[in-house]
Amino acid sequence: MVDSDPRRSIPRTDRLLAMPEVIAAGEHLNQTTIKAIIAEVQSAARSGEIPVAEVTPTIVSRLGSRSASSLIPVLNATGILVHTNLGRAPLSPAATQAITEAAGYVDVEMDLDSGRRSKRGTGAKAALLRACPAAEDALVVNNGAAALLLAVTALRGSTSANVASANPGAERQCTGATPSEIIVSRGELIEIGAGFRLTDLMTTTGARLREVGTTNRTHLADYAEAIGPDTSCLLKVHTSNFRVEGFTASADVGQLRTLADEHDLPLIVDLGSGLFTPDPSLPDEPDIDTALRAGADLVIVSGDKLLGGPQAGLILGRTEAVQTVAKHPLARALRTDKLTLAALEATITHTANPIHDALHTDPVHLRERTETLAEAVGAAVVDHDGRVGGGGAPGVPLPGCAVELPEECAQALRLGDPAIVARVHQGRCLIDLRCVPESEDQRVAAAIGKVLTSNHLGDHA
Ligand SMILES: *Cc1c(COP(=O)(O)O)cnc(C)c1O
């Protein structure tokens, strides 16, 4: 009996749009958004997810609670500092403020004194150079992948000797031979995540990769043998998300510099994560300063990994090499926006930094917080290692602890308010407070308490 189906009485869109309560609740939203929310709720009623009587109140409530963006802020209770699925680095208060201030009109490309056009990104660049005295010049682009793409493309045909010339590309074209071979160790050709392979990125530029050595061992002689007339640069890549252990060998930046000099080739070093200087707590993680002092022409890092800033690709190095890269037409396509420049400068110039804090958490204090939480929710504390994540310090544990909950809690916590993303591991849901601001501890306890209670009720039903 189709006609008695209550779903037939779902209010029509035009009627809903005319309801005073719908109009009032949707005052801050445009028609497209309001109609989309109405359609969403009507469809939920049609499929029986909500009763027909709930259609109007649900629409009113969704219109009222619709935030500016559909991105939901989450508390990262995984213990993974740079969590790519959660937007990598959380910005510092200073960086957050800088973004708000730069949101309107700003002097990003104007000298307010003369009223003339000025260079973009000078503040961020100056901050980078102060943080990295070994760098002569710097350029900020959209992300690490863009930085690598740009560097290998722009330095093609630019030997160390001619990177300074005004138009090296043209010079090469006259002779009809733009060198196109990037020499890189077979052990460093990595896939970063979500199927993103550095190899594919570089070959889209028309470059060819000349892989040298083996997966576990590459010697300086392997690079030397591969160098030929078609070689465009030597590239060294931080393996980021994996480690080769055991019988291994690789050429370091200093050795590669010597070889590059012998053949007049540029040397590019992609470090992935972005430490400015060595961090004693991550002894094996390479840093920009050391790589530049060892002789890299260009060093590439991401802004939103260990550096703890916004998404960005930082290119630092010798003046001629950076200028060659900055002048390449691709640089315009990969440039970064004013919000990123503002946040990056603030990240570099201010001390407070959530990634840095999470990395250097006092273990005693972390345990105290964890015990307080465990007590509040009636659960146990277990040892748990945090991780840098985002390809930084692969395999290096950050010893700490977590509150152990039943695995079923994980989804309910993700869907709660606040949304909490826990680590699901070996059939357990682990709450690691390392990356959770301490000011949120009570909200976390309340959210867990709620989930445990409703789970419990479920058991008795
Ligand atoms: C992460 C990473 C990249 C890509 O950087 P994005 O900022 O994610 O684009 C490139 N190279 C290495 C070695 C990396 O670890």
XYZ file of C-alpha atoms and ligand atoms in Angstrom:
476
model
C 0.000 0.000 0.000
C 2.147 2.777 -1.306
C -0.214 5.518 -0.277
C -0.081 4.662 3.417
C 3.709 4.861 3.380
C 4.497 7.770 5.742
C 7.542 8.601 3.616
C 5.124 9.951 1.026
C 4.391 12.785 3.426
C 7.955 14.085 3.597
C 7.554 17.869 3.155
C 8.533 19.149 -0.282
C 11.512 21.414 -0.772
C 9.533 24.562 -1.660
C 7.355 24.157 1.432
C 10.397 23.651 3.659
C 12.170 26.663 2.150
C 9.163 28.839 2.987
C 8.919 27.793 6.643
C 9.758 30.693 8.975
C 11.838 28.470 11.283
C 13.887 27.195 8.307
C 14.396 30.735 7.016
C 15.522 31.919 10.444
C 17.918 29.010 11.004
C 19.462 29.377 7.556
C 19.914 33.136 7.612
C 23.731 32.888 7.499
C 23.829 30.375 4.624
C 23.286 30.745 0.904
C 20.450 29.031 -1.004
C 22.665 26.303 -2.480
C 23.805 25.224 0.954
C 20.310 25.359 2.436
C 18.898 23.285 -0.411
C 21.698 20.739 -0.055
C 20.960 20.327 3.660
C 17.227 19.966 2.953
C 17.905 17.315 0.301
C 20.207 15.470 2.691
C 17.527 15.300 5.402
C 14.731 14.407 2.976
C 16.819 11.548 1.700
C 17.517 10.370 5.256
C 13.760 10.321 5.857
C 13.128 8.489 2.584
C 15.565 5.764 3.519
C 13.974 5.465 6.967
C 17.021 6.767 8.831
C 14.907 9.418 10.551
C 11.122 9.541 11.089
C 9.166 11.917 8.869
C 8.131 13.953 11.887
C 11.810 14.733 12.492
C 12.443 16.217 9.049
C 11.788 19.878 9.868
C 13.493 19.920 13.294
C 16.512 18.099 11.849
C 16.822 20.619 9.026
C 16.553 23.507 11.480
C 19.193 22.017 13.724
C 21.592 21.228 10.856
C 21.213 24.709 9.408
C 21.922 26.222 12.799
C 24.986 24.119 13.518
C 26.468 24.275 10.017
C 29.960 25.657 10.539
C 31.882 27.674 7.985
C 33.829 24.694 6.739
C 32.945 21.019 6.801
C 36.368 20.211 8.246
C 35.878 18.933 11.782
C 38.518 19.843 14.369
C 39.807 16.687 16.060
C 41.927 15.870 19.065
C 44.863 13.744 17.955
C 45.169 10.969 20.558
C 47.242 8.682 18.324
C 50.633 9.738 19.676
C 51.712 10.430 16.067
C 52.982 14.005 15.876
C 52.825 14.636 12.158
C 49.684 12.773 11.171
C 49.109 13.333 7.466
C 45.440 12.276 7.631
C 44.881 14.843 10.379
C 46.473 17.763 8.551
C 50.050 17.169 9.703
C 51.336 19.936 11.994
C 48.901 21.838 14.230
C 49.812 25.499 14.000
C 51.171 27.453 16.945
C 49.086 30.245 18.482
C 51.342 32.806 16.772
C 50.932 31.139 13.368
C 47.184 30.922 13.844
C 47.031 34.602 14.695
C 49.232 35.457 11.717
C 46.794 33.667 9.403
C 43.858 35.602 10.788
C 45.703 38.892 10.387
C 46.778 38.078 6.836
C 43.262 37.043 5.856
C 42.284 40.539 4.772
C 44.247 42.883 2.528
C 47.948 42.806 3.423
C 51.151 44.305 2.036
C 52.269 40.931 0.666
C 53.561 42.567 -2.519
C 53.599 46.257 -1.742
C 56.129 48.540 -0.136
C 53.898 50.773 1.967
C 56.553 53.505 2.109
C 56.857 54.052 -1.641
C 53.524 52.529 -2.616
C 55.333 50.459 -5.187
C 55.236 46.782 -5.848
C 57.601 44.799 -3.656
C 58.829 41.243 -3.516
C 56.536 38.582 -2.184
C 57.579 36.567 0.863
C 60.483 38.709 2.039
C 59.546 38.365 5.718
C 59.323 34.576 5.592
C 62.573 34.413 3.661
C 64.418 36.622 6.129
C 63.153 34.468 8.998
C 64.330 31.320 7.212
C 67.780 32.760 6.617
C 68.109 33.813 10.255
C 67.108 30.308 11.353
C 69.505 28.729 8.869
C 72.707 30.771 8.655
C 74.290 28.222 6.322
C 71.712 29.114 3.652
C 72.565 32.020 1.374
C 69.075 32.258 -0.075
C 65.646 30.664 0.267
C 62.405 30.207 -1.635
C 59.021 29.028 -0.348
C 56.659 27.077 -2.610
C 53.430 25.150 -2.175
C 54.761 21.926 -0.637
C 57.740 19.585 -0.546
C 56.690 17.813 -3.715
C 56.484 21.144 -5.563
C 59.915 22.100 -4.251
C 61.451 18.892 -5.562
C 59.682 19.186 -8.909
C 60.844 22.756 -9.312
C 64.414 22.107 -8.208
C 65.066 19.181 -10.546
C 63.367 20.999 -13.420
C 65.049 24.358 -12.979
C 68.535 23.001 -12.382
C 68.473 20.906 -15.545
C 71.131 22.300 -17.734
C 72.463 24.456 -14.935
C 75.854 23.235 -13.957
C 77.379 24.695 -10.830
C 79.307 27.017 -13.105
C 76.443 28.401 -15.140
C 73.606 28.563 -12.620
C 74.627 32.161 -12.168
C 74.237 33.060 -15.826
C 71.128 34.986 -16.724
C 69.512 32.409 -18.948
C 71.204 29.062 -18.679
C 68.339 27.171 -20.299
C 68.660 29.146 -23.511
C 72.364 28.540 -23.661
C 71.784 24.814 -23.480
C 69.022 24.848 -26.034
C 71.394 26.375 -28.590
C 73.607 23.332 -28.300
C 70.476 21.197 -28.561
C 71.160 19.142 -25.449
C 69.467 19.757 -22.134
C 70.828 17.164 -19.752
C 67.932 15.183 -18.375
C 69.302 12.475 -16.166
C 68.929 12.694 -12.411
C 71.290 10.383 -10.606
C 69.805 8.943 -7.437
C 70.436 5.918 -5.247
C 68.125 2.945 -5.802
C 67.650 2.793 -2.032
C 66.179 6.297 -1.958
C 63.399 6.027 -4.539
C 60.501 6.188 -2.168
C 56.725 6.188 -2.159
C 55.560 8.639 0.462
C 51.914 7.808 1.034
C 48.603 7.546 -0.810
C 50.544 6.146 -3.770
C 52.667 9.261 -4.210
C 56.002 8.230 -5.685
C 58.899 10.615 -5.976
C 59.976 8.737 -9.091
C 56.712 9.526 -10.915
C 56.881 13.140 -9.831
C 60.325 13.649 -11.287
C 59.757 11.792 -14.529
C 56.674 13.896 -15.327
C 59.104 16.750 -15.921
C 60.645 14.823 -18.793
C 63.641 13.961 -16.686
C 64.988 10.452 -16.563
C 66.084 8.807 -13.366
C 69.373 7.034 -13.383
C 69.168 4.674 -10.450
C 72.490 3.669 -9.003
C 73.565 1.102 -6.429
C 71.278 -1.490 -4.883
C 68.400 -1.299 -2.425
C 70.634 -1.644 0.596
C 74.038 -0.429 -0.606
C 75.066 2.456 -2.798
C 78.664 3.641 -2.997
C 80.173 6.861 -4.227
C 81.698 4.887 -7.102
C 78.181 3.958 -8.261
C 77.352 7.630 -8.726
C 80.715 8.314 -10.349
C 80.239 5.542 -12.917
C 76.786 6.784 -13.865
C 77.784 10.387 -14.565
C 77.781 11.209 -18.249
C 77.049 14.035 -20.691
C 73.317 13.694 -20.023
C 73.575 14.026 -16.249
C 71.613 17.006 -14.943
C 72.123 16.702 -11.192
C 72.918 14.475 -8.271
C 69.992 13.925 -5.938
C 69.987 12.584 -2.409
C 66.622 11.788 -0.793
C 65.860 11.099 2.852
C 64.149 7.690 2.937
C 61.532 9.228 5.249
C 59.092 6.463 6.017
C 61.252 3.380 6.050
C 64.610 2.206 7.249
C 67.082 -0.146 5.660
C 68.905 -1.965 8.397
C 71.765 -4.422 8.482
C 74.232 -4.568 5.616
C 73.869 -1.045 4.294
C 75.984 1.688 2.743
C 75.316 5.093 1.282
C 77.276 8.109 0.127
C 76.941 11.139 2.383
C 76.388 14.716 1.265
C 80.052 15.642 1.698
C 81.223 12.819 -0.564
C 78.605 13.676 -3.159
C 79.741 17.315 -3.069
C 83.265 16.316 -3.990
C 81.967 14.246 -6.885
C 79.567 16.973 -8.023
C 82.442 19.457 -8.065
C 84.587 17.159 -10.162
C 81.862 17.069 -12.807
C 80.447 20.536 -12.313
C 76.993 19.259 -11.351
C 74.377 20.619 -8.954
C 73.668 18.591 -5.814
C 70.082 18.570 -4.505
C 69.226 17.085 -1.128
C 65.568 16.348 -0.313
C 65.343 15.969 3.457
C 61.560 15.568 3.720
C 61.086 16.526 7.351
C 62.464 19.895 8.255
C 64.821 20.203 11.168
C 66.809 23.426 10.941
C 69.597 22.119 13.141
C 70.282 18.719 14.753
C 67.851 17.670 17.488
C 69.502 15.490 20.169
C 66.259 13.567 20.676
C 66.309 12.455 17.014
C 70.000 11.687 16.484
C 69.573 10.085 13.041
C 67.278 12.724 11.562
C 69.138 14.893 9.050
C 68.924 18.673 9.287
C 69.178 21.565 6.861
C 72.184 23.258 8.428
C 74.335 20.121 8.343
C 73.314 19.271 4.765
C 74.159 22.776 3.550
C 77.486 22.877 5.365
C 78.315 19.490 3.853
C 77.886 21.055 0.422
C 74.332 20.705 -0.891
C 73.495 23.358 -3.491
C 69.827 23.092 -2.545
C 68.110 21.510 0.418
C 64.380 20.787 0.285
C 62.080 20.293 3.273
C 58.357 20.386 4.017
C 56.997 23.170 6.199
C 54.385 21.036 7.929
C 56.462 18.109 9.110
C 58.956 18.429 11.975
C 59.171 22.167 11.443
C 55.620 22.378 12.759
C 54.413 25.024 10.323
C 51.892 25.323 7.496
C 52.003 23.221 4.342
C 54.927 24.566 2.349
C 58.012 23.486 0.474
C 61.173 25.219 1.590
C 64.128 25.463 -0.752
C 67.325 26.687 0.874
C 70.832 26.881 -0.438
C 73.368 28.705 -2.566
C 72.306 32.032 -4.021
C 72.825 31.081 -7.667
C 70.943 27.817 -7.353
C 68.011 29.350 -5.456
C 67.821 32.236 -7.939
C 67.787 29.838 -10.879
C 64.900 28.004 -9.274
C 63.054 31.217 -8.359
C 63.269 32.515 -11.933
C 61.926 29.364 -13.552
C 58.382 29.831 -14.949
C 57.142 26.865 -12.918
C 57.934 28.794 -9.732
C 54.924 31.036 -10.391
C 52.621 28.040 -10.686
C 53.894 26.562 -7.455
C 54.050 29.721 -5.386
C 52.579 29.899 -1.936
C 49.800 32.162 -0.717
C 49.844 34.997 1.796
C 48.327 32.874 4.584
C 51.112 30.327 4.319
C 53.808 32.989 4.229
C 52.351 34.602 7.337
C 52.043 31.327 9.242
C 55.491 30.155 8.215
C 57.181 33.338 9.376
C 55.326 33.201 12.692
C 56.263 29.547 13.172
C 59.931 30.278 12.625
C 60.159 33.448 14.699
C 58.177 32.295 17.760
C 59.184 29.669 20.273
C 55.835 28.040 21.091
C 55.337 25.113 18.721
C 52.955 22.188 19.295
C 55.088 19.722 17.298
C 58.187 20.687 19.226
C 56.297 20.441 22.524
C 54.893 17.006 21.669
C 58.362 15.794 20.683
C 59.918 17.030 23.915
C 57.056 16.148 26.277
C 58.217 15.501 29.816
C 57.572 11.739 30.225
C 56.775 12.086 33.941
C 54.178 14.739 33.262
C 52.688 12.748 30.373
C 52.298 9.756 32.696
C 50.628 11.884 35.363
C 48.099 13.226 32.864
C 47.479 9.721 31.537
C 46.982 8.303 35.050
C 44.560 11.075 35.926
C 42.569 10.335 32.786
C 42.636 6.566 33.380
C 41.366 7.059 36.901
C 38.601 9.371 35.773
C 37.272 6.868 33.249
C 38.095 3.682 35.159
C 40.574 2.270 32.651
C 44.164 1.053 32.701
C 47.409 2.799 31.690
C 49.708 0.927 29.324
C 53.116 1.754 27.885
C 52.802 3.249 24.412
C 55.348 4.646 21.988
C 54.506 7.804 20.089
C 55.984 8.461 16.645
C 57.147 11.489 14.690
C 55.151 10.429 11.622
C 54.959 12.214 8.284
C 58.128 10.459 7.190
C 60.229 11.908 10.008
C 62.539 9.748 12.104
C 61.193 6.429 10.768
C 61.139 3.652 13.327
C 62.178 5.909 16.211
C 59.901 5.315 19.228
C 58.906 8.213 21.480
C 58.399 6.317 24.746
C 55.264 7.228 26.643
C 51.964 5.763 27.720
C 48.282 5.560 26.876
C 44.887 4.813 28.357
C 43.629 1.450 27.152
C 39.986 1.135 26.111
C 37.961 -1.510 24.257
C 38.453 -1.292 20.494
C 34.733 -0.500 19.957
C 35.239 2.885 21.598
C 37.372 4.198 18.736
C 34.572 4.902 16.284
C 32.271 6.457 18.865
C 35.119 8.724 19.981
C 35.822 9.792 16.398
C 32.168 10.669 15.935
C 31.833 12.435 19.293
C 32.135 16.058 20.278
C 35.011 16.764 20.566
C 36.023 14.276 17.883
C 38.872 12.210 19.287
C 41.078 10.084 17.038
C 42.654 7.307 19.080
C 45.145 4.667 17.984
C 43.552 1.328 17.195
C 46.187 -1.304 17.773
C 46.010 -5.053 18.406
C 42.342 -5.012 19.222
C 42.551 -2.067 21.601
C 41.697 1.604 21.476
C 44.632 3.579 22.872
C 44.405 7.185 24.026
C 47.842 8.797 23.883
C 47.792 12.341 25.266
C 51.174 13.380 23.814
C 49.597 15.462 21.021
C 46.479 16.503 22.951
C 46.680 19.996 24.482
C 46.596 19.630 28.256
C 43.743 22.111 28.428
C 41.571 19.478 26.675
C 42.179 16.682 29.191
C 38.849 17.156 30.970
C 36.884 17.221 27.736
C 38.657 14.011 26.705
C 37.714 12.384 30.008
C 34.093 13.452 29.621
C 33.924 12.178 26.027
C 35.411 8.817 26.979
C 33.083 8.570 29.986
C 30.107 9.123 27.723
C 31.227 6.499 25.216
C 31.942 3.929 27.928
C 28.538 4.510 29.508
C 26.622 4.099 26.264
C 28.686 1.004 25.413
C 27.726 -0.390 28.762
C 24.055 0.304 28.245
C 24.396 -1.424 24.895
C 25.728 -4.534 26.659
C 22.642 -4.787 28.852
C 20.129 -4.135 26.139
C 57.165 14.311 2.598
C 58.242 14.267 1.601
C 58.099 14.895 0.361
C 56.817 15.582 -0.045
O 56.599 16.702 0.718
P 55.109 17.338 0.791
O 55.305 18.540 1.613
O 54.262 16.281 1.410
O 54.726 17.617 -0.602
C 59.144 14.859 -0.518
N 60.282 14.219 -0.211
C 60.464 13.600 0.976
C 61.768 12.932 1.249
C 59.459 13.589 1.924
O 59.620 12.966 3.100
